[in-house]
Amino acid sequence: MAEGRYEEPQFTSERLVAGGADDVERAAEAALRPKRLDEFVGQRVVRDQLSLVLQAALARGAAPDHVLLSGPPGLGKTTLAMIIASELNTSLRVTSGPAIQHAGDLAAVLSSLEEGEVLFIDEIHRLARPAEELLYVAMEDFRVDVIVGKGAGASAIPLALPPFTVVGATTRSGLLPAPLRDRFGFTGHLDFYDAADLERVIVRSAGLLGVELHHAAAHEIAGRSRGTPRIANRLLRRVRDWAQVRGDGRLDLAAAHAALDVYEVDPIGLDRLDRSVLDALCRRFGGGPVGLSTLAMTVGEEPDTVETVAEPYLVREGFVARTPRGRVATPLAWEHLGLVAPAGALGATAGTLFDATDGDAGTGHPL
């Protein structure tokens, strides 16, 4: 079915610091989600803009403009969709792009909507093309064209839809076709959280979980959460587990250090895969450049795993640079591993540091 349960792409490796989540974790997250905008921590600009859109719609007694939320996994796009429905005092229908493979799947969902309902489409950039074209008309004119018959005798019967609001979520807004993107009246981009906001998220979650959390422990967990609330809540639950099983039940700094050491999450949020990539770059390839497929083979992972799971954070934090000739370790990577970078490790041999096509023959991976 297109409606109901939805899935995000699953990673090939189980990682405590991955931004994605499976169904089990979503159930655990549900108890920690804020229900109203004033409870939502962080994302001040998007929160204020969205509040204005919703308040204006309520004052007019009309459905608000369609909303597009973009940003990396784990920052609160699904939570904001639920909050939108809550603020509008209406129900939320949930589906996802991969679940809608045919236009008929989407037509069945749209035709069952009631006036004012919110339709949340996660990973909307993965909608099938026929479904996209149907959604264009539904979002703009509030109608779907039902095809009756086949071949030359087929005819389209327009079916009017009550006003509704589409909330789309995407981790890759650049893949959205322009006609679909233009039909969203409000677009909000969610950025990574700073440490202060993550601490507030962790303290709030600890209160909901009913555990005693020391300020120093909250600060430590926030520093290892890679700017992502989902990871922060996940680490908090693992520290709670350690405190209950091996500690005295209190979540203090010692418990945080011990628990995160068990799960191999280092002080800046790098895990085993991240450190393996840096270690291979520095120790085995002298800092690079090295192609993606060669690097992936060295760490025992698929190229897509290295590129989509490990690299984004390493590049964002300045540990790895992408060059026309391949991946290169920066001085920060050498320093983090406790190694001394050889002279010219990031010099002329690495090439100019800018995004280009990977020099590794046969990968074809854009940077």
XYZ file of C-alpha atoms in Angstrom:
367
model
C 0.000 0.000 0.000
C 1.132 3.555 -0.714
C -0.332 4.932 2.497
C 0.741 4.212 6.067
C 4.187 2.850 6.803
C 7.114 4.348 5.002
C 10.812 3.622 4.838
C 13.981 5.593 4.423
C 16.940 4.120 2.541
C 18.746 1.648 4.774
C 22.506 1.758 5.180
C 24.562 -1.342 4.672
C 26.306 -0.850 8.035
C 24.670 -0.446 11.436
C 26.049 2.799 12.817
C 25.234 4.603 16.015
C 25.990 7.943 14.333
C 24.017 7.368 11.116
C 21.349 9.961 10.368
C 18.774 7.451 9.099
C 16.396 5.382 11.212
C 14.536 2.088 10.904
C 10.997 1.308 12.068
C 12.145 0.224 15.544
C 13.964 3.482 16.130
C 11.060 5.521 14.787
C 8.876 3.947 17.452
C 11.404 4.974 20.113
C 11.568 8.488 18.661
C 7.803 8.907 18.744
C 7.782 9.354 22.510
C 10.379 12.110 22.257
C 8.899 14.142 19.417
C 7.594 17.619 20.260
C 3.920 18.095 19.486
C 3.784 21.881 18.992
C 6.012 24.456 17.318
C 6.841 26.167 20.607
C 8.253 22.836 21.864
C 10.467 22.367 18.797
C 14.107 23.104 19.620
C 16.398 24.804 17.120
C 15.838 25.797 13.476
C 14.692 29.249 14.631
C 14.362 30.788 11.157
C 12.324 27.916 9.699
C 10.246 27.667 12.864
C 9.362 31.384 12.831
C 8.558 31.391 9.115
C 6.410 28.295 9.402
C 4.580 29.702 12.418
C 3.626 32.767 10.384
C 2.329 30.631 7.502
C 0.207 28.467 9.803
C -1.186 31.327 11.886
C -2.216 33.216 8.749
C -3.959 30.137 7.353
C -5.833 29.564 10.605
C -6.933 33.198 10.667
C -8.299 32.874 7.124
C -9.888 29.516 7.827
C -8.149 28.045 4.784
C -5.577 25.361 4.092
C -2.022 26.755 4.143
C 0.288 26.648 1.165
C 2.052 23.393 0.426
C 5.282 23.009 2.424
C 8.627 21.573 1.307
C 11.177 20.680 3.994
C 14.709 19.835 2.932
C 17.885 18.901 4.752
C 20.001 15.939 5.877
C 18.406 12.987 7.707
C 17.604 13.283 11.389
C 17.060 17.045 11.682
C 13.292 17.037 12.259
C 11.495 17.072 8.890
C 9.046 14.341 9.888
C 8.530 15.964 13.289
C 7.701 19.300 11.659
C 5.186 17.602 9.360
C 3.442 16.137 12.406
C 3.547 19.520 14.130
C 1.965 21.203 11.104
C -1.018 18.850 11.310
C -1.215 19.367 15.072
C -1.112 23.162 14.793
C -3.878 23.038 12.167
C -5.952 20.700 14.364
C -6.276 18.213 11.552
C -5.150 14.674 10.764
C -1.960 13.606 9.010
C -1.698 11.106 6.177
C 1.763 9.590 5.787
C 3.341 8.045 2.715
C 6.684 8.141 0.919
C 8.080 8.572 -2.558
C 9.356 4.987 -2.909
C 5.957 3.623 -1.829
C 4.179 5.382 -4.711
C 5.244 3.571 -7.852
C 2.181 4.255 -9.972
C -0.116 7.208 -10.523
C -3.012 5.066 -9.340
C -1.350 4.632 -5.932
C -1.246 8.389 -5.456
C -4.757 8.884 -6.871
C -6.130 6.467 -4.274
C -4.498 8.450 -1.469
C -5.557 11.844 -2.823
C -9.160 10.838 -3.445
C -9.534 9.723 0.176
C -8.338 13.016 1.666
C -10.760 15.127 3.651
C -10.883 18.892 3.668
C -7.955 20.496 5.446
C -5.965 17.266 5.888
C -2.183 17.221 5.659
C -0.523 14.730 3.320
C 3.093 14.046 4.276
C 5.275 12.595 1.503
C 8.709 11.591 2.779
C 11.596 11.346 0.283
C 9.374 13.120 -2.223
C 12.217 13.312 -4.748
C 11.845 9.549 -5.255
C 8.285 9.734 -6.610
C 7.737 7.924 -9.901
C 7.371 10.296 -12.852
C 3.684 9.454 -13.598
C 2.842 10.112 -9.942
C 4.707 13.444 -10.068
C 2.633 14.608 -13.006
C -0.576 13.659 -11.200
C 0.588 15.506 -8.099
C 1.217 18.717 -10.103
C -2.468 19.034 -10.946
C -3.665 17.925 -7.519
C -1.537 20.501 -5.711
C -2.409 23.388 -8.009
C -6.027 22.759 -9.005
C -7.183 20.296 -6.302
C -8.316 17.706 -8.765
C -7.236 14.381 -10.195
C -8.064 13.079 -13.637
C -9.391 9.535 -13.494
C -8.759 7.602 -16.714
C -11.685 5.456 -17.783
C -11.250 2.875 -20.526
C -8.200 1.897 -22.541
C -6.580 2.802 -25.808
C -8.232 5.230 -28.207
C -11.513 5.044 -26.317
C -10.025 6.136 -22.982
C -11.304 9.344 -21.457
C -10.315 11.448 -18.460
C -12.923 12.296 -15.845
C -11.876 15.133 -13.514
C -12.462 14.415 -9.838
C -12.542 17.449 -7.573
C -10.566 17.250 -4.339
C -11.165 19.198 -1.125
C -8.455 21.716 -0.193
C -5.520 19.978 1.472
C -1.858 20.644 2.244
C 1.071 18.610 0.975
C 4.156 18.533 3.176
C 7.092 17.108 1.260
C 10.382 16.087 2.860
C 13.581 15.496 0.954
C 17.251 14.973 1.692
C 18.120 15.878 -1.912
C 16.130 18.898 -3.013
C 18.239 19.251 -6.160
C 16.620 16.090 -7.545
C 13.130 17.587 -7.389
C 11.803 18.595 -10.841
C 11.299 22.352 -11.121
C 7.530 22.061 -11.832
C 7.046 20.135 -8.579
C 9.314 22.397 -6.540
C 7.500 25.505 -7.804
C 4.161 24.271 -6.478
C 5.304 24.549 -2.876
C 4.358 27.898 -1.410
C 6.825 27.581 1.462
C 10.256 25.954 1.380
C 12.292 25.500 4.538
C 15.837 24.160 4.704
C 16.922 22.550 7.969
C 20.551 23.051 8.954
C 22.708 21.045 11.330
C 22.284 21.999 14.981
C 24.871 23.769 17.103
C 25.997 22.259 20.417
C 23.806 24.538 22.535
C 20.595 23.536 20.753
C 21.576 19.864 20.874
C 22.061 20.138 24.630
C 18.531 21.502 24.921
C 17.238 18.576 22.843
C 19.090 16.079 25.043
C 17.930 17.648 28.321
C 14.332 17.647 27.100
C 14.565 14.009 25.974
C 16.132 12.956 29.273
C 13.188 14.491 31.098
C 10.742 12.568 28.921
C 12.693 9.355 29.504
C 12.657 9.968 33.236
C 16.414 9.759 33.740
C 18.765 11.936 35.793
C 21.119 13.673 33.382
C 24.077 15.765 34.517
C 24.873 18.933 32.579
C 28.417 17.746 31.797
C 27.034 14.510 30.325
C 24.557 16.433 28.161
C 27.397 18.617 26.906
C 29.529 15.555 26.111
C 26.739 13.766 24.233
C 25.933 16.916 22.253
C 29.562 17.234 21.185
C 29.525 13.721 19.712
C 26.150 13.981 17.960
C 27.335 15.406 14.627
C 24.844 18.279 14.779
C 21.885 15.878 14.469
C 19.078 15.515 17.043
C 18.313 11.930 15.995
C 21.892 10.928 16.746
C 21.812 12.886 20.012
C 18.711 11.006 21.189
C 20.222 7.698 20.091
C 23.429 8.337 22.033
C 21.385 9.431 25.044
C 19.522 6.105 25.033
C 22.785 4.165 24.824
C 24.271 6.127 27.735
C 21.091 5.423 29.683
C 21.501 1.710 28.928
C 25.071 1.739 30.205
C 24.106 3.644 33.360
C 21.305 1.198 34.144
C 23.294 -1.976 33.454
C 26.848 -1.127 34.500
C 26.488 2.102 36.455
C 24.387 3.472 39.282
C 21.558 4.761 37.094
C 22.846 8.325 36.927
C 23.821 9.784 33.578
C 26.950 11.662 34.582
C 30.083 12.495 32.623
C 31.789 9.223 33.568
C 28.813 7.227 32.316
C 28.765 9.178 29.055
C 32.480 8.580 28.475
C 32.251 4.884 29.297
C 29.143 4.237 27.192
C 30.385 6.080 24.114
C 33.753 4.336 24.380
C 31.910 0.997 24.301
C 30.131 2.071 21.100
C 33.362 3.476 19.587
C 32.086 7.016 19.138
C 35.035 9.333 19.673
C 34.960 12.867 21.176
C 34.068 14.543 17.871
C 31.508 11.975 16.761
C 33.603 9.787 14.466
C 32.892 6.062 14.556
C 34.725 2.979 13.325
C 33.920 3.545 9.641
C 34.960 7.197 9.736
C 38.256 6.393 11.423
C 38.880 3.501 9.011
C 38.538 5.881 6.066
C 40.923 8.404 7.635
C 43.372 5.677 8.639
C 43.430 4.220 5.134
C 43.948 7.643 3.564
C 46.787 8.594 5.881
C 48.606 5.357 6.708
C 48.153 3.353 3.516
C 48.039 6.055 0.858
C 50.147 8.796 2.425
C 47.250 11.216 2.503
C 46.102 10.615 -1.063
C 44.825 11.363 -3.578
C 43.063 8.006 -3.850
C 39.983 7.008 -5.855
C 36.677 6.166 -4.248
C 36.515 2.494 -5.250
C 40.094 1.886 -4.097
C 39.396 3.564 -0.777
C 36.164 1.590 -0.318
C 37.916 -1.698 -1.078
C 40.604 -0.872 1.484
C 38.089 -0.317 4.300
C 35.944 -3.293 3.258
C 32.832 -1.340 2.284
C 30.900 -0.626 -0.887
C 31.746 2.652 -2.675
C 28.190 3.933 -2.127
C 28.539 3.314 1.612
C 31.760 5.313 1.831
C 30.390 8.087 -0.363
C 26.940 8.491 1.208
C 27.507 7.379 4.808
C 31.038 8.340 5.842
C 32.165 11.065 3.470
C 29.520 13.790 4.014
C 30.494 14.350 7.641
C 34.237 13.961 7.016
C 34.124 16.517 4.203
C 31.858 18.903 6.146
C 34.177 18.839 9.163
C 37.293 19.326 7.042
C 38.932 15.904 7.470
C 38.726 14.902 3.806
C 38.900 16.949 0.631
C 37.621 15.917 -2.769
C 39.899 16.732 -5.696
C 39.850 15.944 -9.422
C 42.292 13.094 -8.732
C 40.518 11.553 -5.746
C 40.105 11.847 -1.976
C 42.775 13.613 0.062
C 43.346 13.714 3.827
C 43.624 17.236 5.232
C 46.041 18.281 7.999
C 43.099 17.995 10.430
C 42.800 14.267 9.624
C 46.488 13.662 10.320
C 46.206 15.583 13.582
C 43.123 13.639 14.683
C 44.933 10.330 14.156
C 47.946 11.613 16.080
C 50.148 11.476 12.985
C 52.481 13.998 11.399
C 51.549 14.886 7.848
C 54.445 14.503 5.390
C 55.647 17.650 3.670
C 53.393 18.550 0.779
C 50.753 15.965 1.704
C 48.047 18.388 0.655
C 50.189 20.289 -1.816
C 50.617 20.304 -5.547
C 50.213 16.538 -5.958
C 46.659 16.732 -4.642
C 45.500 19.195 -7.245
C 43.122 22.085 -6.735
C 40.607 21.487 -3.956
C 37.218 21.781 -5.569
C 34.318 19.489 -6.423
C 34.835 17.624 -9.662
C 34.628 14.147 -11.096
C 36.472 11.463 -9.153
C 39.659 10.430 -10.869
C 39.182 6.785 -9.941
C 38.631 4.947 -13.207
C 35.362 3.101 -13.440
C 33.579 4.644 -10.449
C 31.731 7.383 -12.260
C 30.816 8.893 -8.897
C 30.264 12.660 -9.018
C 31.774 14.577 -6.145
